[in-house]
Structure formats: structure tokens, C-alpha cells
Short mmCIF file of C-alpha atoms and ligand atoms in Angstrom, two decimals:
data_model
loop_
_atom_site.label_atom_id
_atom_site.label_comp_id
_atom_site.label_asym_id
_atom_site.label_seq_id
_atom_site.Cartn_x
_atom_site.Cartn_y
_atom_site.Cartn_z
CA UNK A 1 -13.75 62.87 123.63
CA UNK A 2 -15.41 64.57 120.72
CA UNK A 3 -19.15 64.56 120.79
CA UNK A 4 -20.30 65.06 117.26
CA UNK A 5 -18.71 63.19 114.39
CA UNK A 6 -19.52 63.59 110.65
CA UNK A 7 -18.72 61.04 108.04
CA UNK A 8 -18.92 62.16 104.45
CA UNK A 9 -19.40 59.27 102.05
CA UNK A 10 -20.48 55.79 103.20
CA UNK A 11 -18.69 53.08 101.16
CA UNK A 12 -16.08 50.68 102.30
CA UNK A 13 -13.94 53.22 104.09
CA UNK A 14 -16.92 55.18 105.72
CA UNK A 15 -18.44 51.82 106.98
CA UNK A 16 -15.22 50.61 108.49
CA UNK A 17 -14.60 53.92 110.25
CA UNK A 18 -18.01 53.96 111.86
CA UNK A 19 -17.67 50.37 112.89
CA UNK A 20 -14.21 50.97 114.36
CA UNK A 21 -15.50 54.12 116.26
CA UNK A 22 -18.15 52.19 118.01
CA UNK A 23 -15.85 49.14 118.64
CA UNK A 24 -13.37 51.53 120.32
CA UNK A 25 -16.09 52.83 122.60
CA UNK A 26 -16.96 56.13 120.95
CA UNK A 27 -20.35 57.18 122.34
CA UNK A 28 -20.94 60.46 120.72
CA UNK A 29 -23.30 61.22 117.79
CA UNK A 30 -22.34 60.19 114.31
CA UNK A 31 -23.90 61.87 111.21
CA UNK A 32 -23.42 59.90 108.06
CA UNK A 33 -23.81 61.97 104.86
CA UNK A 34 -24.41 60.02 101.70
CA UNK A 35 -25.34 60.93 98.08
CA UNK A 36 -26.58 57.58 97.15
CA UNK A 37 -29.51 55.33 97.95
CA UNK A 38 -27.08 52.30 97.68
CA UNK A 39 -26.24 50.90 101.10
CA UNK A 40 -22.48 50.71 101.45
CA UNK A 41 -21.75 48.50 98.42
CA UNK A 42 -18.84 46.70 96.93
CA UNK A 43 -18.29 48.19 93.44
CA UNK A 44 -16.36 45.07 92.50
CA UNK A 45 -19.66 43.15 92.56
CA UNK A 46 -21.62 45.32 90.25
CA UNK A 47 -20.92 43.33 87.15
CA UNK A 48 -22.23 40.16 88.88
CA UNK A 49 -25.37 42.03 89.69
CA UNK A 50 -25.75 43.10 86.05
CA UNK A 51 -25.45 39.51 84.99
CA UNK A 52 -27.93 38.32 87.45
CA UNK A 53 -25.59 36.20 89.49
CA UNK A 54 -26.30 38.12 92.67
CA UNK A 55 -29.15 40.40 93.77
CA UNK A 56 -28.79 44.09 94.46
CA UNK A 57 -28.68 43.28 98.13
CA UNK A 58 -25.82 40.84 97.39
CA UNK A 59 -23.61 43.82 96.36
CA UNK A 60 -23.89 45.20 99.94
CA UNK A 61 -21.59 42.98 102.05
CA UNK A 62 -22.40 44.80 105.33
CA UNK A 63 -26.24 44.52 105.07
CA UNK A 64 -28.79 47.11 104.43
CA UNK A 65 -28.49 50.76 105.75
CA UNK A 66 -31.11 50.05 108.37
CA UNK A 67 -29.33 47.00 109.67
CA UNK A 68 -25.98 48.87 109.80
CA UNK A 69 -27.66 51.80 111.54
CA UNK A 70 -29.15 49.54 114.18
CA UNK A 71 -25.77 47.99 114.82
CA UNK A 72 -23.75 51.18 115.15
CA UNK A 73 -26.28 53.82 115.99
CA UNK A 74 -25.87 56.73 113.66
CA UNK A 75 -28.01 59.29 111.75
CA UNK A 76 -28.16 59.09 107.98
CA UNK A 77 -28.43 62.30 106.08
CA UNK A 78 -29.20 61.44 102.54
CA UNK A 79 -27.69 64.60 100.93
CA UNK A 80 -24.57 65.29 99.13
CA UNK A 81 -21.96 67.45 100.94
CA UNK A 82 -20.75 70.42 98.86
CA UNK A 83 -17.86 71.55 101.14
CA UNK A 84 -16.15 70.83 104.34
CA UNK A 85 -15.52 74.26 105.86
CA UNK A 86 -12.42 73.27 107.87
CA UNK A 87 -11.97 76.39 110.03
CA UNK A 88 -15.68 76.83 110.84
CA UNK A 89 -16.00 73.06 111.60
CA UNK A 90 -19.18 72.94 109.52
CA UNK A 91 -20.28 71.12 106.36
CA UNK A 92 -22.21 72.92 103.62
CA UNK A 93 -24.58 70.63 101.80
CA UNK A 94 -25.46 70.87 98.19
CA UNK A 95 -28.81 72.31 99.17
CA UNK A 96 -27.03 75.15 100.95
CA UNK A 97 -27.70 74.20 104.56
CA UNK A 98 -24.93 74.08 107.10
CA UNK A 99 -24.31 71.50 109.75
CA UNK A 100 -21.82 71.46 112.64
CA UNK A 101 -19.33 68.82 113.56
CA UNK A 102 -16.55 68.41 116.09
CA UNK A 103 -14.59 65.98 113.98
CA UNK A 104 -15.05 64.66 110.45
CA UNK A 105 -14.00 61.88 108.13
CA UNK A 106 -13.85 62.43 104.35
CA UNK A 107 -14.40 59.08 102.73
CA UNK A 108 -15.97 60.12 99.38
CA UNK A 109 -14.15 57.51 97.18
CA UNK A 110 -13.49 58.15 93.59
CA UNK A 111 -15.34 58.55 90.29
CA UNK A 112 -14.67 57.01 86.97
CA UNK A 113 -12.52 59.14 84.72
CA UNK A 114 -13.86 59.99 81.29
CA UNK A 115 -11.30 61.52 79.02
CA UNK A 116 -12.20 64.58 76.94
CA UNK A 117 -12.44 62.59 73.78
CA UNK A 118 -15.30 63.26 71.32
CA UNK A 119 -18.17 60.85 71.75
CA UNK A 120 -17.41 59.53 75.14
CA UNK A 121 -20.57 60.99 76.57
CA UNK A 122 -22.74 59.58 73.78
CA UNK A 123 -25.46 56.95 73.75
CA UNK A 124 -24.47 53.53 74.81
CA UNK A 125 -21.08 54.69 76.15
CA UNK A 126 -20.71 53.99 79.84
CA UNK A 127 -18.36 53.84 82.78
CA UNK A 128 -18.68 51.50 85.80
CA UNK A 129 -18.27 52.63 89.42
CA UNK A 130 -21.64 53.14 91.16
CA UNK A 131 -24.97 51.30 91.37
CA UNK A 132 -26.49 53.85 89.00
CA UNK A 133 -23.82 52.99 86.36
CA UNK A 134 -24.69 49.29 86.94
CA UNK A 135 -28.44 49.92 86.51
CA UNK A 136 -27.85 51.84 83.24
CA UNK A 137 -25.74 49.04 81.81
CA UNK A 138 -28.19 46.40 83.03
CA UNK A 139 -31.13 48.09 81.33
CA UNK A 140 -29.30 48.43 77.93
CA UNK A 141 -28.20 44.74 78.02
CA UNK A 142 -31.80 43.66 78.82
CA UNK A 143 -33.70 45.87 76.47
CA UNK A 144 -31.40 46.36 73.41
CA UNK A 145 -29.78 43.98 71.07
CA UNK A 146 -26.23 44.18 72.15
CA UNK A 147 -23.92 41.77 70.21
CA UNK A 148 -20.56 43.41 70.46
CA UNK A 149 -18.83 45.67 72.87
CA UNK A 150 -15.55 47.41 73.21
CA UNK A 151 -13.98 47.81 76.66
CA UNK A 152 -11.46 50.63 76.86
CA UNK A 153 -8.92 50.15 79.65
CA UNK A 154 -7.22 46.82 80.44
CA UNK A 155 -7.60 47.48 84.20
CA UNK A 156 -9.19 45.58 87.06
CA UNK A 157 -12.54 47.27 86.17
CA UNK A 158 -12.18 46.63 82.50
CA UNK A 159 -11.58 42.89 82.86
CA UNK A 160 -14.81 42.64 84.98
CA UNK A 161 -16.62 44.07 82.05
CA UNK A 162 -14.94 41.71 79.65
CA UNK A 163 -16.01 38.89 81.96
CA UNK A 164 -19.62 40.13 81.90
CA UNK A 165 -19.83 40.42 78.15
CA UNK A 166 -18.20 37.04 77.64
CA UNK A 167 -20.64 35.44 80.00
CA UNK A 168 -23.52 36.89 78.06
CA UNK A 169 -22.12 35.78 74.73
CA UNK A 170 -21.39 39.27 73.58
CA UNK A 171 -18.31 39.59 71.34
CA UNK A 172 -15.82 41.74 73.13
CA UNK A 173 -12.67 43.66 72.33
CA UNK A 174 -10.38 44.88 75.15
CA UNK A 175 -8.32 47.87 74.11
CA UNK A 176 -5.65 49.90 75.81
CA UNK A 177 -2.88 52.34 75.09
CA UNK A 178 -0.48 50.10 77.03
CA UNK A 179 1.20 47.26 75.28
CA UNK A 180 -0.26 44.59 77.49
CA UNK A 181 -3.04 43.82 80.00
CA UNK A 182 -2.93 45.09 83.63
CA UNK A 183 -0.05 47.46 82.85
CA UNK A 184 0.19 48.82 86.40
CA UNK A 185 0.10 45.43 88.10
CA UNK A 186 1.35 42.61 85.78
CA UNK A 187 4.86 41.75 84.66
CA UNK A 188 4.93 41.13 80.90
CA UNK A 189 5.32 37.37 81.07
CA UNK A 190 2.27 36.95 83.29
CA UNK A 191 0.26 39.41 81.23
CA UNK A 192 1.20 37.43 78.16
CA UNK A 193 -0.22 34.30 79.72
CA UNK A 194 -3.42 36.00 80.71
CA UNK A 195 -3.79 37.32 77.19
CA UNK A 196 -3.27 33.85 75.71
CA UNK A 197 -6.10 32.51 77.84
CA UNK A 198 -8.40 35.36 77.03
CA UNK A 199 -7.82 34.95 73.31
CA UNK A 200 -8.52 31.26 73.72
CA UNK A 201 -11.86 32.15 75.16
CA UNK A 202 -12.62 34.35 72.15
CA UNK A 203 -11.84 37.83 73.55
CA UNK A 204 -10.22 40.19 71.06
CA UNK A 205 -7.30 42.28 72.27
CA UNK A 206 -6.07 45.43 70.80
CA UNK A 207 -3.14 46.92 72.75
CA UNK A 208 -0.84 50.04 72.10
CA UNK A 209 -3.89 51.74 70.66
CA UNK A 210 -4.80 55.37 71.41
CA UNK A 211 -8.52 56.02 71.19
CA UNK A 212 -9.43 59.29 69.44
CA UNK A 213 -13.16 59.30 69.19
CA UNK A 214 -16.35 57.32 69.50
CA UNK A 215 -18.68 57.97 66.59
CA UNK A 216 -22.16 56.89 65.58
CA UNK A 217 -22.55 55.07 62.34
CA UNK A 218 -25.52 53.22 60.96
CA UNK A 219 -27.06 52.69 64.43
CA UNK A 220 -23.72 51.39 65.82
CA UNK A 221 -20.83 52.83 67.60
CA UNK A 222 -17.45 53.28 65.91
CA UNK A 223 -14.35 53.45 68.06
CA UNK A 224 -11.71 55.30 66.17
CA UNK A 225 -7.86 54.98 67.03
CA UNK A 226 -5.02 57.26 66.20
CA UNK A 227 -3.54 54.81 63.90
CA UNK A 228 -6.63 54.90 61.66
CA UNK A 229 -8.02 51.54 62.79
CA UNK A 230 -11.73 51.48 63.74
CA UNK A 231 -13.87 48.98 65.63
CA UNK A 232 -17.58 48.83 65.15
CA UNK A 233 -19.66 47.68 68.09
CA UNK A 234 -22.97 48.23 69.95
CA UNK A 235 -21.68 49.45 73.26
CA UNK A 236 -18.44 51.04 74.69
CA UNK A 237 -17.28 50.83 78.27
CA UNK A 238 -14.74 53.44 79.46
CA UNK A 239 -12.60 51.87 82.21
CA UNK A 240 -9.37 53.92 81.97
CA UNK A 241 -9.11 54.92 85.54
CA UNK A 242 -10.61 57.01 88.31
CA UNK A 243 -10.21 60.42 89.96
CA UNK A 244 -10.37 60.87 93.73
CA UNK A 245 -13.49 62.74 94.95
CA UNK A 246 -11.65 65.56 96.72
CA UNK A 247 -14.04 68.39 95.74
CA UNK A 248 -15.62 68.47 99.22
CA UNK A 249 -12.32 69.53 100.79
CA UNK A 250 -11.87 73.23 101.13
CA UNK A 251 -8.70 75.12 100.09
CA UNK A 252 -7.08 74.76 103.58
CA UNK A 253 -7.02 70.93 103.30
CA UNK A 254 -3.90 69.70 101.60
CA UNK A 255 -4.67 67.72 98.40
CA UNK A 256 -2.21 66.12 96.05
CA UNK A 257 -3.89 63.67 93.72
CA UNK A 258 -5.93 62.63 96.80
CA UNK A 259 -6.44 64.18 100.22
CA UNK A 260 -3.09 63.62 101.96
CA UNK A 261 -3.21 61.65 105.24
CA UNK A 262 -0.58 61.08 107.88
CA UNK A 263 -0.08 57.66 109.57
CA UNK A 264 -3.14 58.33 111.74
CA UNK A 265 -5.32 59.06 108.71
CA UNK A 266 -5.44 62.75 109.79
CA UNK A 267 -5.32 65.59 107.14
CA UNK A 268 -3.26 68.70 107.80
CA UNK A 269 -6.38 70.36 109.36
CA UNK A 270 -7.34 69.60 112.94
CA UNK A 271 -10.06 67.02 113.49
CA UNK A 272 -10.38 66.20 109.83
CA UNK A 273 -9.53 62.66 108.75
CA UNK A 274 -9.73 60.97 105.43
CA UNK A 275 -9.76 57.37 104.21
CA UNK A 276 -10.28 55.19 101.04
CA UNK A 277 -10.00 56.07 97.37
CA UNK A 278 -10.29 59.87 97.97
CA UNK A 279 -7.07 59.80 100.08
CA UNK A 280 -3.38 59.41 99.74
CA UNK A 281 -1.70 57.27 102.44
CA UNK A 282 1.89 55.98 102.66
CA UNK A 283 3.09 53.73 99.94
CA UNK A 284 5.57 51.69 102.01
CA UNK A 285 7.68 50.78 98.98
CA UNK A 286 8.18 54.23 97.54
CA UNK A 287 8.10 56.14 100.87
CA UNK A 288 5.67 58.63 99.37
CA UNK A 289 1.97 59.19 99.83
CA UNK A 290 -0.23 57.80 97.02
CA UNK A 291 -3.71 56.78 96.34
CA UNK A 292 -3.85 52.97 96.58
CA UNK A 293 -7.40 52.51 95.27
CA UNK A 294 -8.32 49.13 96.36
CA UNK A 295 -10.95 47.62 98.66
CA UNK A 296 -8.55 46.22 101.32
CA UNK A 297 -6.76 49.52 101.61
CA UNK A 298 -10.12 51.50 102.01
CA UNK A 299 -11.17 49.09 104.72
CA UNK A 300 -7.83 49.32 106.68
CA UNK A 301 -7.66 53.16 106.34
CA UNK A 302 -11.21 53.51 107.30
CA UNK A 303 -10.77 51.29 110.43
CA UNK A 304 -7.65 53.21 111.48
CA UNK A 305 -9.32 56.58 111.05
CA UNK A 306 -12.37 55.39 112.98
CA UNK A 307 -10.16 54.02 115.87
CA UNK A 308 -8.34 57.41 116.09
CA UNK A 309 -11.52 59.33 115.98
CA UNK A 310 -12.68 57.36 118.96
CA UNK A 311 -9.48 58.32 120.82
CA UNK A 312 -7.41 55.21 120.29
CA UNK A 313 -3.91 55.83 118.97
CA UNK A 314 -3.79 53.62 115.97
CA UNK A 315 -1.03 53.91 113.47
CA UNK A 316 -1.68 52.91 109.95
CA UNK A 317 1.86 52.41 108.56
CA UNK A 318 0.66 52.29 104.90
CA UNK A 319 0.41 49.78 102.21
CA UNK A 320 1.94 48.74 98.93
CA UNK A 321 0.36 48.68 95.50
CA UNK A 322 -1.52 45.45 95.12
CA UNK A 323 -4.28 43.92 93.14
CA UNK A 324 -6.23 40.76 93.71
CA UNK A 325 -8.83 39.88 91.14
CA UNK A 326 -10.84 36.96 89.97
CA UNK A 327 -12.15 36.78 86.45
CA UNK A 328 -13.10 34.21 83.87
CA UNK A 329 -11.73 31.34 85.89
CA UNK A 330 -8.42 32.99 86.72
CA UNK A 331 -7.05 34.42 89.89
CA UNK A 332 -4.55 37.28 89.45
CA UNK A 333 -2.52 38.63 92.38
CA UNK A 334 0.00 41.40 91.91
CA UNK A 335 1.96 42.99 94.86
CA UNK A 336 4.59 45.85 94.63
CA UNK A 337 5.71 48.13 91.90
CA UNK A 338 5.99 46.55 88.39
CA UNK A 339 8.53 49.19 87.45
CA UNK A 340 10.98 48.14 90.17
CA UNK A 341 14.12 46.28 89.07
CA UNK A 342 15.64 43.15 90.58
CA UNK A 343 16.56 39.57 90.01
CA UNK A 344 13.61 37.67 88.54
CA UNK A 345 12.42 34.25 89.52
CA UNK A 346 9.65 32.48 87.55
CA UNK A 347 7.71 29.39 88.23
CA UNK A 348 5.30 27.59 85.98
CA UNK A 349 3.31 24.47 86.68
CA UNK A 350 1.65 23.87 83.34
CA UNK A 351 -0.38 20.93 84.66
CA UNK A 352 -2.03 22.98 87.31
CA UNK A 353 -1.95 26.18 85.19
CA UNK A 354 0.05 28.04 87.85
CA UNK A 355 2.50 30.85 87.13
CA UNK A 356 4.33 33.20 89.30
CA UNK A 357 7.10 35.77 88.82
CA UNK A 358 8.95 37.37 91.75
CA UNK A 359 11.45 40.15 91.37
CA UNK A 360 13.93 40.34 94.34
CA UNK A 361 16.24 43.16 95.25
CA UNK A 362 18.67 42.96 98.17
CA UNK A 363 16.94 39.80 99.50
CA UNK A 364 13.49 41.35 99.50
CA UNK A 365 10.74 40.82 96.95
CA UNK A 366 9.96 44.18 95.17
CA UNK A 367 7.23 42.92 92.81
CA UNK A 368 5.33 39.64 92.71
CA UNK A 369 2.68 38.24 90.37
CA UNK A 370 0.62 35.08 90.93
CA UNK A 371 -1.61 33.61 88.45
CA UNK A 372 -3.82 30.79 89.80
CA UNK A 373 -1.10 30.14 92.40
CA UNK A 374 -2.17 32.12 95.38
CA UNK A 375 -1.08 29.56 98.00
CA UNK A 376 2.31 31.22 98.47
CA UNK A 377 1.16 34.79 97.93
CA UNK A 378 0.07 35.45 101.63
CA UNK A 379 3.41 34.28 102.99
CA UNK A 380 5.41 36.37 100.58
CA UNK A 381 3.15 39.39 100.91
CA UNK A 382 3.52 39.51 104.69
CA UNK A 383 7.24 38.95 104.36
CA UNK A 384 7.38 41.87 101.82
CA UNK A 385 5.30 44.21 104.14
CA UNK A 386 7.41 43.32 107.20
CA UNK A 387 10.56 44.23 105.31
CA UNK A 388 9.04 47.44 104.25
CA UNK A 389 8.28 48.34 107.84
CA UNK A 390 11.83 47.68 108.94
CA UNK A 391 11.63 44.14 110.32
CA UNK A 392 14.91 42.22 110.24
CA UNK A 393 13.18 38.88 110.62
CA UNK A 394 13.69 36.37 107.82
CA UNK A 395 11.32 33.69 106.72
CA UNK A 396 10.16 31.37 109.48
CA UNK A 397 10.73 27.63 109.09
CA UNK A 398 6.93 27.22 108.79
CA UNK A 399 6.82 29.80 106.02
CA UNK A 400 9.65 28.00 104.33
CA UNK A 401 7.79 24.69 104.29
CA UNK A 402 4.62 26.30 103.02
CA UNK A 403 6.62 28.04 100.15
CA UNK A 404 8.35 24.75 99.26
CA UNK A 405 4.92 23.00 99.15
CA UNK A 406 3.57 25.68 96.79
CA UNK A 407 6.40 25.10 94.39
CA UNK A 408 8.49 28.20 95.09
CA UNK A 409 12.05 27.54 93.77
CA UNK A 410 14.61 26.60 96.27
CA UNK A 411 16.90 29.30 94.99
CA UNK A 412 14.41 31.94 95.91
CA UNK A 413 13.63 30.56 99.33
CA UNK A 414 17.34 30.29 100.09
CA UNK A 415 17.84 33.87 99.05
CA UNK A 416 15.22 34.99 101.44
CA UNK A 417 16.47 32.76 104.24
CA UNK A 418 20.04 34.11 103.72
CA UNK A 419 19.05 37.44 105.08
CA UNK A 420 18.87 36.26 108.64
CA UNK A 421 22.36 34.94 108.45
CA UNK A 422 23.79 38.32 107.37
C1 FAD B 501 -15.88 47.49 88.63
C2 FAD B 501 -14.91 47.60 89.73
C3 FAD B 501 -13.99 46.61 90.06
C4 FAD B 501 -13.09 46.72 91.07
N1 FAD B 501 -12.24 45.63 91.21
C5 FAD B 501 -11.44 45.70 92.33
C6 FAD B 501 -10.59 44.59 92.63
O1 FAD B 501 -10.61 43.58 91.88
N2 FAD B 501 -9.89 44.61 93.83
C7 FAD B 501 -9.87 45.66 94.61
O2 FAD B 501 -9.28 45.62 95.66
N3 FAD B 501 -10.59 46.79 94.33
C8 FAD B 501 -11.46 46.85 93.22
N4 FAD B 501 -12.18 48.01 92.94
C9 FAD B 501 -11.93 49.21 93.78
C10 FAD B 501 -12.75 49.12 95.10
O3 FAD B 501 -14.09 48.89 94.79
C11 FAD B 501 -12.62 50.49 95.81
O4 FAD B 501 -11.19 50.64 96.10
C12 FAD B 501 -13.34 50.63 97.11
O5 FAD B 501 -14.71 50.45 96.81
C13 FAD B 501 -13.15 52.06 97.65
O6 FAD B 501 -13.97 52.32 98.78
P1 FAD B 501 -14.26 53.87 99.21
O7 FAD B 501 -15.09 53.69 100.46
O8 FAD B 501 -12.97 54.61 99.38
O9 FAD B 501 -15.02 54.48 98.06
P2 FAD B 501 -16.46 54.21 97.50
O10 FAD B 501 -16.85 52.84 97.64
O11 FAD B 501 -16.60 54.89 96.13
O12 FAD B 501 -17.50 54.97 98.51
C14 FAD B 501 -17.56 56.40 98.57
C15 FAD B 501 -18.99 56.82 98.87
O13 FAD B 501 -19.06 58.29 99.04
C16 FAD B 501 -20.18 58.84 98.44
N5 FAD B 501 -19.95 60.24 98.11
C17 FAD B 501 -19.08 60.74 97.20
N6 FAD B 501 -19.10 62.06 97.24
C18 FAD B 501 -20.08 62.44 98.19
C19 FAD B 501 -20.57 63.62 98.68
N7 FAD B 501 -20.07 64.85 98.26
N8 FAD B 501 -21.45 63.65 99.67
C20 FAD B 501 -21.94 62.45 100.18
N9 FAD B 501 -21.53 61.29 99.73
C21 FAD B 501 -20.55 61.26 98.82
C22 FAD B 501 -20.31 57.95 97.10
O14 FAD B 501 -21.61 58.00 96.59
C23 FAD B 501 -19.97 56.62 97.67
O15 FAD B 501 -21.07 55.89 98.28
C24 FAD B 501 -13.10 47.89 91.87
C25 FAD B 501 -13.96 48.91 91.64
C26 FAD B 501 -14.80 48.83 90.54
C27 FAD B 501 -15.76 49.99 90.29
#
């Protein structure tokens, strides 16, 4: 068993790795390198902190660093890592010092991507990823008169900002280059229903708009679009995506868009593992590695990496694209690739406000959206994942009853059941 482990970055993936290492009996030293004073936090909760719904401690689901340290016995080195020197088995810190390791996990997450557009680094233009971002936005909202905001990026992050502004009575416009909301997760009909509800709540939407610049005009911000339209506001949030923090990996470590992992969360270099938003694991649907930048994936990848670092042989088969998000009284769940083709099934229960759309190819769902109708989603998701990992099992009778009770059309259930008979 390896005796000195380093973990670079201590968010969701780093935490789950350390937890799994100890749970699998690893007794060696663990050095955790972190560049933030924020105990492992959940970035999804930052907007609730800004709004005052939860405390700063409430954004840290695993407790304080001291509590976690007590539980899992590790050393915290509050310094940023500059490079993992893979052949020397050392890390170089940003202050130039070098530290040894026997095995290492890179779990550095991702950073908000700010496009090279004029004005995006100006006053009152922000992004949202870290607690520092949250503190800056909170301060501006509490000390300045912010009456209107533009959120650029109709993403899971963008919608959280829309929710925040709406809750504070700030007039908000959500803009995106895509023609509709959640373009990488939602099918057009579900997106259309979400948009209808947002508009009813007073949120302005401006889609198919390419932002060209953010300018200052008479003490306000002016967002300029390629079609000549402009929107005047007090604050701009940039939520157009993230980039994996792969800079710590040296040139020997294989990087695509993220650090590429095998099914054991190992990189191509010996004793170097990776997990979370900085890494590319298997997308079971496409059969290629891809960054799947969501909390659940970071947790599972981290846990698998940690178990393997402790000597257990734990395979992480991969995941599929998925999004689960709650905002403004709505629950949206999206599984699979929205670009995939197949026969489409839709269900709408206007009374309960429930909608879902499922696309099926060769008897297997390839893309599913649920709006306020999450009851069936777990059953269908596990069915979908089973199929992607080669299972020939069909829906169980219990699952069938559950789907029926949730209002899934008989035609779809029969289609899934039919597989067993073939
Ligand atoms: C506003 C918002 C809303 C979101 N909504 C959803 C959602 O609805 N559903 C969902 O599933 N996911 C959502 N996500 C994404 C989810 O939060 C991430 O997928 C998850 O937090 C990734 O965990 P991680 O451990 O890989 O990375 P992180 O949580 O980013 O942790 C990485 C850590 O590494 C540290 N670090 C980086 N570089 C270094 C270095 N060189 N040296 C030392 N330390 C370093 C960072 O400071 C950080 O603490 C959202 C994210 C945001 C920001």
C-alpha cells in the first residue's frame, strides 16, 4: 500500500476521494492541497447564500475543514499547486516549494469561462463559481442600488442567478446565443414550457443573441448584441460555461478538454488519478470520454478514485449527461443527449403542472426531460444506465407499476417491456 497520498483541490471530488480512502482502510498519510479558505463547498448553493437563505456554513455540506480533518485524519496545506511533476512524483507549489508524494489525485474542478469580449472584466460584471465570486456579488447587491441585471448564459448556473435576482425584486433578462433555455439539456417543448413560466414571473428572455460587448454608459452597463440591440442594466452575470482546471498537470499527463481518466479514474501516468470537473470520464452513451460537470459525477468519480487509491479495485463505468436542478418553484431533470434521435413520447398533466418528454431508440430511452414530474425519473434513469452498461434485463413489474402510477403512457411502458420478449 502507498504511504503518502496527495490530493490537489478539495471540493466535492476531493472530499469523496479522501472519505473513500479512509473507508477502504487506507492508513497512510494524506496531504490535501487547497487554494481556498472555503471548506469543501457546494457551488450550487452560493446563490442561496447571497440571498441570505443559508449561512456560509450552510454551503458546506460536509462540515467545516476541522470537522472533516478530525473524521478522516489528513494534513491541510493551504497553498495552490502550480504543477504535478509526474515523473519526479513531486508537486511544485505556487510559492516554488516542492513536496513528495507516492500517489496523487488531481481534483481541481473548473473555472468560469469568460469570453474575450470587450467589457467582460469591467465593474459590476461577474461570474459565479467560487465563494469569492459569491462574496463579491453579495457585497454589490447589499451596497449598491441594483435594479436590473442581465444574465448571459441560459445554463444551470445562469438560472440560479435569475432565481436570485427575481427573489430580490431585480428586473432580470436572461440571454443566450442558443434559441432556447438549457440548450444542452432540454428538448424544445420542455424548454418552451419553462420559458412560458419564467415570462409569467416577469423574467425577460432574449435568445439567439450574440453578445458583442459590455459598455459603460451614464453609470449603467450596456450589453451590446451583434444584431444591434442593446440592454441597459446595473449588473451583468457571465454564465456561459466553464473550463477544466487542468493547468496543474504536466505535459506527460494526457489532457483532452479535461484530464483523461480510465475506468479506475487513473490518468495515463502511474499513481496519478483524477476526478470531478477537471477530468474526462466515460460518457456511456457516446462511448467517448467527456467532462460531465455535475455534482453527482464528481462525487462518484472521487469515491471511485479514493477506493482505488486505497487498493480496492473499483471500476467506475462512467455516466451519462444529466442535469437535475431546482429553481423558481420548478424541478427540471434532463438525462441523456438532447441531440440524439428517436421516437418521442410526451406526457402532460396540466392540473399538476407535470411534463415529460422521452425519446426512445431501439427500445431504450436516449434522452429524457422531466418538469415537475420526477417520480418516474429514477426508474427510467436506472433503466437507461443499465442498458448503457450492457444489461439485457427489461423493466421489472414493480418498475412498471411505478411508471404507470406516475402517468407514463402505456405505449412507452409496453415498448420498454417488449425488449425482454425479444
Ligand atoms: C452556480 C452553480 C450552479 C450549479 N448547479 C448545478 C446543478 O444544478 N446540478 C449539478 O449537478 N451541478 C451543478 N453545478 C456544478 C457542480 O457544483 C460541480 O460539478 C461540482 O461542484 C464539481 O466538484 P469538483 O470537486 O470537481 O470541483 P470544485 O467544487 O470546483 O472543487 C475544486 C477545488 O479545487 C481547488 N483548486 C483548484 N485549483 C487548485 C490548485 N492549483 N491548487 C489547490 N487547489 C485548487 C478549488 O479552489 C476548489 O476548491 C453548479 C455549479 C455552480 C457554480
